PDB file of C-alpha atoms in Angstrom:
ATOM      1  CA  MET A 279      -0.046  -0.167   0.065  1.00 48.00           C
ATOM      2  CA  LYS A 280       2.646   2.088   0.596  1.00 53.00           C
ATOM      3  CA  LYS A 281       4.686   1.766  -2.706  1.00 54.00           C
ATOM      4  CA  PRO A 282       1.817   2.922  -4.882  1.00 52.00           C
ATOM      5  CA  MET A 283       1.103   5.405  -2.652  1.00 49.00           C
ATOM      6  CA  SER A 284       4.345   7.360  -2.892  1.00 49.00           C
ATOM      7  CA  PHE A 285       3.599   7.272  -6.372  1.00 49.00           C
ATOM      8  CA  ILE A 286       0.390   8.371  -6.398  1.00 47.00           C
ATOM      9  CA  LEU A 287       2.147  10.971  -4.419  1.00 47.00           C
ATOM     10  CA  VAL A 288       5.092  11.853  -6.802  1.00 46.00           C
ATOM     11  CA  GLY A 289       2.323  11.984  -9.300  1.00 49.00           C
ATOM     12  CA  LEU A 290       1.001  14.471  -7.920  1.00 44.00           C
ATOM     13  CA  ILE A 291       3.240  17.058  -7.578  1.00 48.00           C
ATOM     14  CA  ALA A 292       4.905  16.473  -9.968  1.00 47.00           C
ATOM     15  CA  CYS A 293       1.832  17.454 -11.604  1.00 46.00           C
ATOM     16  CA  GLY A 294       3.261  21.484 -10.302  1.00 52.00           C
ATOM     17  CA  CYS A 295       5.793  21.003 -12.053  1.00 58.00           C
ATOM     18  CA  ALA A 296       7.610  24.830 -12.592  1.00 66.00           C
ATOM     19  CA  SER A 297       6.761  24.894 -16.711  1.00 72.00           C
ATOM     20  CA  TYR A 298       7.069  27.711 -19.945  1.00 76.00           C
ATOM     21  CA  THR A 299       4.289  27.911 -22.284  1.00 81.00           C
ATOM     22  CA  ALA A 300       4.025  31.645 -24.100  1.00 81.00           C
ATOM     23  CA  SER A 301       2.448  31.975 -27.597  1.00 88.00           C
ATOM     24  CA  SER A 302       4.624  33.585 -30.464  1.00 92.00           C
ATOM     25  CA  LEU A 303       3.366  37.091 -31.875  1.00 92.00           C
ATOM     26  CA  THR A 304       0.543  37.988 -33.168  1.00 91.00           C
ATOM     27  CA  ALA A 305      -0.713  40.101 -36.249  1.00 87.00           C
ATOM     28  CA  LEU A 306      -1.307  43.798 -34.610  1.00 91.00           C
ATOM     29  CA  THR A 307      -3.370  46.341 -37.206  1.00 90.00           C
ATOM     30  CA  PRO A 308      -0.883  48.807 -38.440  1.00 92.00           C
ATOM     31  CA  THR A 309      -1.706  52.360 -39.843  1.00 91.00           C
ATOM     32  CA  PRO A 310      -0.283  53.296 -42.724  1.00 92.00           C
ATOM     33  CA  VAL A 311       2.502  57.054 -41.284  1.00 93.00           C
ATOM     34  CA  LYS A 312       4.787  59.609 -42.844  1.00 92.00           C
ATOM     35  CA  SER A 313       7.538  59.557 -42.191  1.00 90.00           C
ATOM     36  CA  MET A 314       8.425  63.322 -39.510  1.00 89.00           C
ATOM     37  CA  THR A 315      11.840  63.904 -41.390  1.00 86.00           C
ATOM     38  CA  SER A 316      11.337  63.533 -46.192  1.00 88.00           C
ATOM     39  CA  GLY A 317       7.407  61.967 -45.776  1.00 89.00           C
ATOM     40  CA  SER A 318       8.337  58.040 -46.789  1.00 90.00           C
ATOM     41  CA  GLU A 319       5.621  55.851 -46.463  1.00 94.00           C
ATOM     42  CA  PHE A 320       5.710  53.467 -43.972  1.00 96.00           C
ATOM     43  CA  THR A 321       3.003  50.957 -41.994  1.00 95.00           C
ATOM     44  CA  VAL A 322       3.747  51.140 -37.965  1.00 96.00           C
ATOM     45  CA  ALA A 323       0.976  49.484 -35.377  1.00 96.00           C
ATOM     46  CA  CYS A 324       2.318  49.567 -31.314  1.00 97.00           C
ATOM     47  CA  LYS A 325       1.096  48.098 -28.527  1.00 97.00           C
ATOM     48  CA  ALA A 326       1.499  47.751 -24.622  1.00 98.00           C
ATOM     49  CA  TYR A 327       0.562  44.074 -23.305  1.00 98.00           C
ATOM     50  CA  ASN A 328      -1.687  44.279 -20.701  1.00 97.00           C
ATOM     51  CA  SER A 329      -1.049  41.415 -17.870  1.00 97.00           C
ATOM     52  CA  MET A 330      -3.522  39.235 -20.375  1.00 96.00           C
ATOM     53  CA  ASP A 331      -1.276  39.935 -22.931  1.00 97.00           C
ATOM     54  CA  CYS A 332       1.507  39.228 -21.105  1.00 95.00           C
ATOM     55  CA  LYS A 333       0.793  35.746 -19.650  1.00 94.00           C
ATOM     56  CA  ARG A 334      -0.441  34.901 -22.798  1.00 95.00           C
ATOM     57  CA  TYR A 335       2.783  36.874 -25.233  1.00 96.00           C
ATOM     58  CA  LEU A 336       5.989  36.446 -22.395  1.00 95.00           C
ATOM     59  CA  ASP A 337       4.388  33.400 -20.544  1.00 91.00           C
ATOM     60  CA  ARG A 338       5.844  35.897 -17.706  1.00 91.00           C
ATOM     61  CA  ASN A 339       3.051  39.293 -15.853  1.00 95.00           C
ATOM     62  CA  VAL A 340       6.518  41.496 -16.518  1.00 96.00           C
ATOM     63  CA  LEU A 341       3.809  44.286 -15.171  1.00 97.00           C
ATOM     64  CA  GLU A 342       4.622  43.148 -11.898  1.00 96.00           C
ATOM     65  CA  MET A 343       7.800  43.415 -11.895  1.00 96.00           C
ATOM     66  CA  GLY A 344       7.938  47.127 -13.102  1.00 97.00           C
ATOM     67  CA  TYR A 345       8.458  46.790 -16.603  1.00 98.00           C
ATOM     68  CA  GLN A 346       6.186  47.727 -19.922  1.00 98.00           C
ATOM     69  CA  PRO A 347       6.199  45.189 -23.163  1.00 98.00           C
ATOM     70  CA  ILE A 348       5.361  46.895 -26.779  1.00 98.00           C
ATOM     71  CA  GLN A 349       4.794  45.289 -29.040  1.00 98.00           C
ATOM     72  CA  ILE A 350       5.706  46.797 -32.675  1.00 98.00           C
ATOM     73  CA  TYR A 351       5.314  46.567 -35.926  1.00 97.00           C
ATOM     74  CA  ILE A 352       7.027  48.613 -38.727  1.00 97.00           C
ATOM     75  CA  LYS A 353       6.710  47.801 -42.242  1.00 97.00           C
ATOM     76  CA  ASN A 354       8.839  49.146 -44.972  1.00 97.00           C
ATOM     77  CA  ASP A 355       6.454  50.639 -47.357  1.00 96.00           C
ATOM     78  CA  THR A 356       9.927  52.662 -49.900  1.00 95.00           C
ATOM     79  CA  ASN A 357      11.772  51.169 -52.608  1.00 95.00           C
ATOM     80  CA  LYS A 358      14.912  51.578 -50.703  1.00 95.00           C
ATOM     81  CA  THR A 359      16.839  49.054 -47.541  1.00 96.00           C
ATOM     82  CA  TYR A 360      17.017  50.333 -44.148  1.00 97.00           C
ATOM     83  CA  THR A 361      18.311  49.505 -40.982  1.00 97.00           C
ATOM     84  CA  PHE A 362      16.052  49.161 -38.087  1.00 98.00           C
ATOM     85  CA  SER A 363      17.779  49.079 -34.748  1.00 98.00           C
ATOM     86  CA  PRO A 364      16.323  49.573 -31.087  1.00 98.00           C
ATOM     87  CA  ASP A 365      18.920  51.851 -29.879  1.00 97.00           C
ATOM     88  CA  LYS A 366      17.535  54.475 -32.144  1.00 98.00           C
ATOM     89  CA  LEU A 367      14.417  54.937 -30.503  1.00 98.00           C
ATOM     90  CA  SER A 368      13.027  57.654 -29.286  1.00 98.00           C
ATOM     91  CA  ILE A 369      12.217  55.829 -24.894  1.00 97.00           C
ATOM     92  CA  PRO A 370      14.450  54.387 -22.698  1.00 98.00           C
ATOM     93  CA  LEU A 371      14.519  50.507 -23.091  1.00 98.00           C
ATOM     94  CA  ALA A 372      14.902  47.880 -20.565  1.00 97.00           C
ATOM     95  CA  ASN A 373      17.505  45.063 -21.039  1.00 96.00           C
ATOM     96  CA  VAL A 374      16.026  42.113 -21.211  1.00 94.00           C
ATOM     97  CA  GLY A 375      18.263  40.069 -19.802  1.00 92.00           C
ATOM     98  CA  THR A 376      17.288  41.258 -16.697  1.00 94.00           C
ATOM     99  CA  ILE A 377      14.073  40.602 -17.080  1.00 94.00           C
ATOM    100  CA  ALA A 378      14.358  37.763 -18.038  1.00 91.00           C
ATOM    101  CA  GLN A 379      16.264  37.034 -14.681  1.00 88.00           C
ATOM    102  CA  LYS A 380      13.566  38.375 -12.753  1.00 91.00           C
ATOM    103  CA  ALA A 381      10.595  36.602 -14.784  1.00 82.00           C
ATOM    104  CA  HIS A 382      12.776  33.047 -13.132  1.00 78.00           C
ATOM    105  CA  THR A 383      11.289  30.580 -12.660  1.00 68.00           C
ATOM    106  CA  ASN A 384      12.120  28.702  -8.193  1.00 58.00           C
ATOM    107  CA  THR A 385      12.054  26.778  -6.511  1.00 52.00           C
ATOM    108  CA  GLU A 386      14.264  26.088  -3.834  1.00 56.00           C
ATOM    109  CA  GLY A 387      11.458  26.691  -1.486  1.00 47.00           C
ATOM    110  CA  ARG A 388       9.811  23.404  -3.131  1.00 49.00           C
ATOM    111  CA  VAL A 389      12.661  21.424  -3.293  1.00 45.00           C
ATOM    112  CA  THR A 390      14.021  21.566  -0.543  1.00 54.00           C
ATOM    113  CA  GLY A 391      11.031  21.744   1.257  1.00 53.00           C
ATOM    114  CA  TYR A 392      10.933  17.738  -0.868  1.00 50.00           C
ATOM    115  CA  ALA A 393      14.253  16.999   0.151  1.00 48.00           C
ATOM    116  CA  LEU A 394      13.839  17.539   3.736  1.00 48.00           C
ATOM    117  CA  GLY A 395      10.930  15.957   3.479  1.00 53.00           C
ATOM    118  CA  GLY A 396      12.654  13.113   1.324  1.00 52.00           C
ATOM    119  CA  PHE A 397      13.858  11.557   4.934  1.00 51.00           C
ATOM    120  CA  LEU A 398      10.035  10.841   5.796  1.00 56.00           C
ATOM    121  CA  LEU A 399       9.394   9.541   2.219  1.00 54.00           C
ATOM    122  CA  TRP A 400      11.511   8.316   0.450  1.00 53.00           C
ATOM    123  CA  PRO A 401       9.917   9.965  -2.705  1.00 57.00           C
ATOM    124  CA  LEU A 402       9.931  13.145  -1.722  1.00 52.00           C
ATOM    125  CA  TRP A 403      13.276  12.295  -3.653  1.00 46.00           C
ATOM    126  CA  ILE A 404      12.750  12.255  -6.605  1.00 55.00           C
ATOM    127  CA  ALA A 405       9.868  15.056  -6.183  1.00 55.00           C
ATOM    128  CA  ALA A 406      13.085  17.398  -5.655  1.00 54.00           C
ATOM    129  CA  VAL A 407      15.112  16.231  -8.221  1.00 53.00           C
ATOM    130  CA  VAL A 408      12.002  16.574 -10.789  1.00 54.00           C
ATOM    131  CA  GLU A 409      11.351  20.487  -9.787  1.00 58.00           C
ATOM    132  CA  GLY A 410      14.783  21.226  -9.544  1.00 54.00           C
ATOM    133  CA  LEU A 411      14.962  19.888 -13.216  1.00 54.00           C
ATOM    134  CA  LYS A 412      11.382  21.187 -14.633  1.00 65.00           C
ATOM    135  CA  SER A 413      12.313  24.976 -12.577  1.00 71.00           C
ATOM    136  CA  GLN A 414      16.121  25.114 -14.910  1.00 76.00           C
ATOM    137  CA  GLU A 415      14.064  24.353 -18.129  1.00 80.00           C
ATOM    138  CA  ALA A 416      11.661  26.566 -17.837  1.00 80.00           C
ATOM    139  CA  ASN A 417      14.428  29.278 -17.344  1.00 83.00           C
ATOM    140  CA  ALA A 418      16.067  28.261 -20.521  1.00 86.00           C
ATOM    141  CA  LEU A 419      12.780  27.608 -22.412  1.00 88.00           C
ATOM    142  CA  LEU A 420      11.364  31.371 -20.704  1.00 88.00           C
ATOM    143  CA  ASP A 421      15.315  33.123 -22.207  1.00 92.00           C
ATOM    144  CA  SER A 422      15.099  31.788 -25.565  1.00 92.00           C
ATOM    145  CA  ASP A 423      11.425  32.663 -26.088  1.00 93.00           C
ATOM    146  CA  PHE A 424      11.985  35.817 -25.041  1.00 93.00           C
ATOM    147  CA  ASP A 425      15.789  36.921 -27.014  1.00 94.00           C
ATOM    148  CA  ALA A 426      13.651  35.869 -29.876  1.00 95.00           C
ATOM    149  CA  LYS A 427      11.504  38.120 -29.978  1.00 96.00           C
ATOM    150  CA  VAL A 428      13.046  40.912 -28.386  1.00 97.00           C
ATOM    151  CA  ALA A 429      13.830  44.119 -31.698  1.00 97.00           C
ATOM    152  CA  LYS A 430      17.113  43.554 -32.655  1.00 98.00           C
ATOM    153  CA  ASN A 431      18.843  45.019 -35.250  1.00 98.00           C
ATOM    154  CA  VAL A 432      17.050  44.526 -39.316  1.00 98.00           C
ATOM    155  CA  ASP A 433      17.440  45.668 -42.871  1.00 97.00           C
ATOM    156  CA  LEU A 434      13.546  45.426 -43.977  1.00 98.00           C
ATOM    157  CA  SER A 435      13.801  45.233 -47.817  1.00 97.00           C
ATOM    158  CA  PRO A 436      11.221  47.463 -50.172  1.00 97.00           C
ATOM    159  CA  GLY A 437       7.893  45.720 -48.820  1.00 96.00           C
ATOM    160  CA  GLN A 438      10.151  43.899 -45.192  1.00 97.00           C
ATOM    161  CA  SER A 439       8.035  44.116 -41.931  1.00 96.00           C
ATOM    162  CA  TYR A 440       9.114  43.738 -38.812  1.00 97.00           C
ATOM    163  CA  ASN A 441       7.389  42.524 -35.847  1.00 97.00           C
ATOM    164  CA  ALA A 442       9.510  42.348 -32.735  1.00 98.00           C
ATOM    165  CA  ILE A 443       8.811  43.969 -28.391  1.00 98.00           C
ATOM    166  CA  VAL A 444      10.303  45.883 -26.629  1.00 98.00           C
ATOM    167  CA  PHE A 445      10.404  46.224 -22.390  1.00 98.00           C
ATOM    168  CA  VAL A 446      10.786  49.694 -21.137  1.00 98.00           C
ATOM    169  CA  LYS A 447      10.465  50.629 -17.879  1.00 98.00           C
ATOM    170  CA  ASP A 448       7.164  52.627 -15.804  1.00 96.00           C
ATOM    171  CA  SER A 449       8.328  55.327 -15.804  1.00 97.00           C
ATOM    172  CA  ASP A 450      10.065  55.429 -18.845  1.00 97.00           C
ATOM    173  CA  TYR A 451       6.938  54.509 -20.126  1.00 97.00           C
ATOM    174  CA  LYS A 452       4.933  57.054 -23.376  1.00 96.00           C
ATOM    175  CA  SER A 453       2.862  56.310 -25.862  1.00 96.00           C
ATOM    176  CA  GLU A 454       4.294  58.050 -28.445  1.00 97.00           C
ATOM    177  CA  PHE A 455       7.956  58.035 -29.463  1.00 98.00           C
ATOM    178  CA  THR A 456       9.848  57.610 -32.947  1.00 97.00           C
ATOM    179  CA  ALA A 457      11.589  54.885 -34.570  1.00 97.00           C
ATOM    180  CA  THR A 458      14.584  56.633 -36.422  1.00 97.00           C
ATOM    181  CA  LEU A 459      15.679  54.554 -39.535  1.00 97.00           C
ATOM    182  CA  GLN A 460      18.915  54.567 -41.724  1.00 96.00           C
ATOM    183  CA  GLU A 461      18.245  54.157 -45.078  1.00 95.00           C
ATOM    184  CA  GLN A 462      21.308  51.719 -46.076  1.00 92.00           C
ATOM    185  CA  ASN A 463      23.095  52.921 -48.423  1.00 89.00           C
ATOM    186  CA  SER A 464      23.120  56.395 -47.094  1.00 89.00           C
ATOM    187  CA  ASN A 465      23.305  58.065 -44.374  1.00 84.00           C
ATOM    188  CA  HIS A 466      20.030  59.701 -44.820  1.00 93.00           C
ATOM    189  CA  PHE A 467      17.239  58.837 -41.408  1.00 95.00           C
ATOM    190  CA  GLU A 468      13.545  58.788 -41.527  1.00 96.00           C
ATOM    191  CA  VAL A 469      11.658  59.662 -38.249  1.00 96.00           C
ATOM    192  CA  VAL A 470       8.982  57.516 -38.158  1.00 96.00           C
ATOM    193  CA  PRO A 471       5.831  57.884 -35.368  1.00 96.00           C
ATOM    194  CA  MET A 472       5.156  54.871 -32.982  1.00 96.00           C
ATOM    195  CA  VAL A 473       1.899  55.403 -31.155  1.00 95.00           C
ATOM    196  CA  VAL A 474       0.204  52.059 -28.892  1.00 95.00           C
ATOM    197  CA  ARG A 475      -3.211  51.419 -30.047  1.00 84.00           C
TER     198      ARG A 475
END
């Protein structure tokens, strides 16, 4: 009787293990805009995430940590190639590595509790090991997903679009900002207005 109960207990504990499941970014409804410098046309969209969006796309509510995720979409409607760089946004961005570290699953308390409980009921040692491994796996998936979704330097050929997330500290958040794009074959810059909807 003890053996089946032990395995049932381990199975129940394993169900509560750390995990990471987030959805891919979805398309935003874009708006055509004109560059503030030359009037060149681009199509843009910006969305500030609420707690439900955070849970869906990041599997963590980073709003509670003091960060505002903003999904940005930009499409090059010109006949020239431009470089988009998140460093050229007119709002200060938060470091995604710092945010990911704060969002990591911390199961040290549960692992310690299971390990100590293992002195009374040996299957809890198994639960401690499983919990620790699942936590490491969830954190690695989180790091990989955040890195894949965060805005990076990209070249936008004519007709090409880009969809990514930037993170801003709550204190630095603005619903209107600009993206400065550099034409690839010259030092010409286009300043594109971005408005969070």
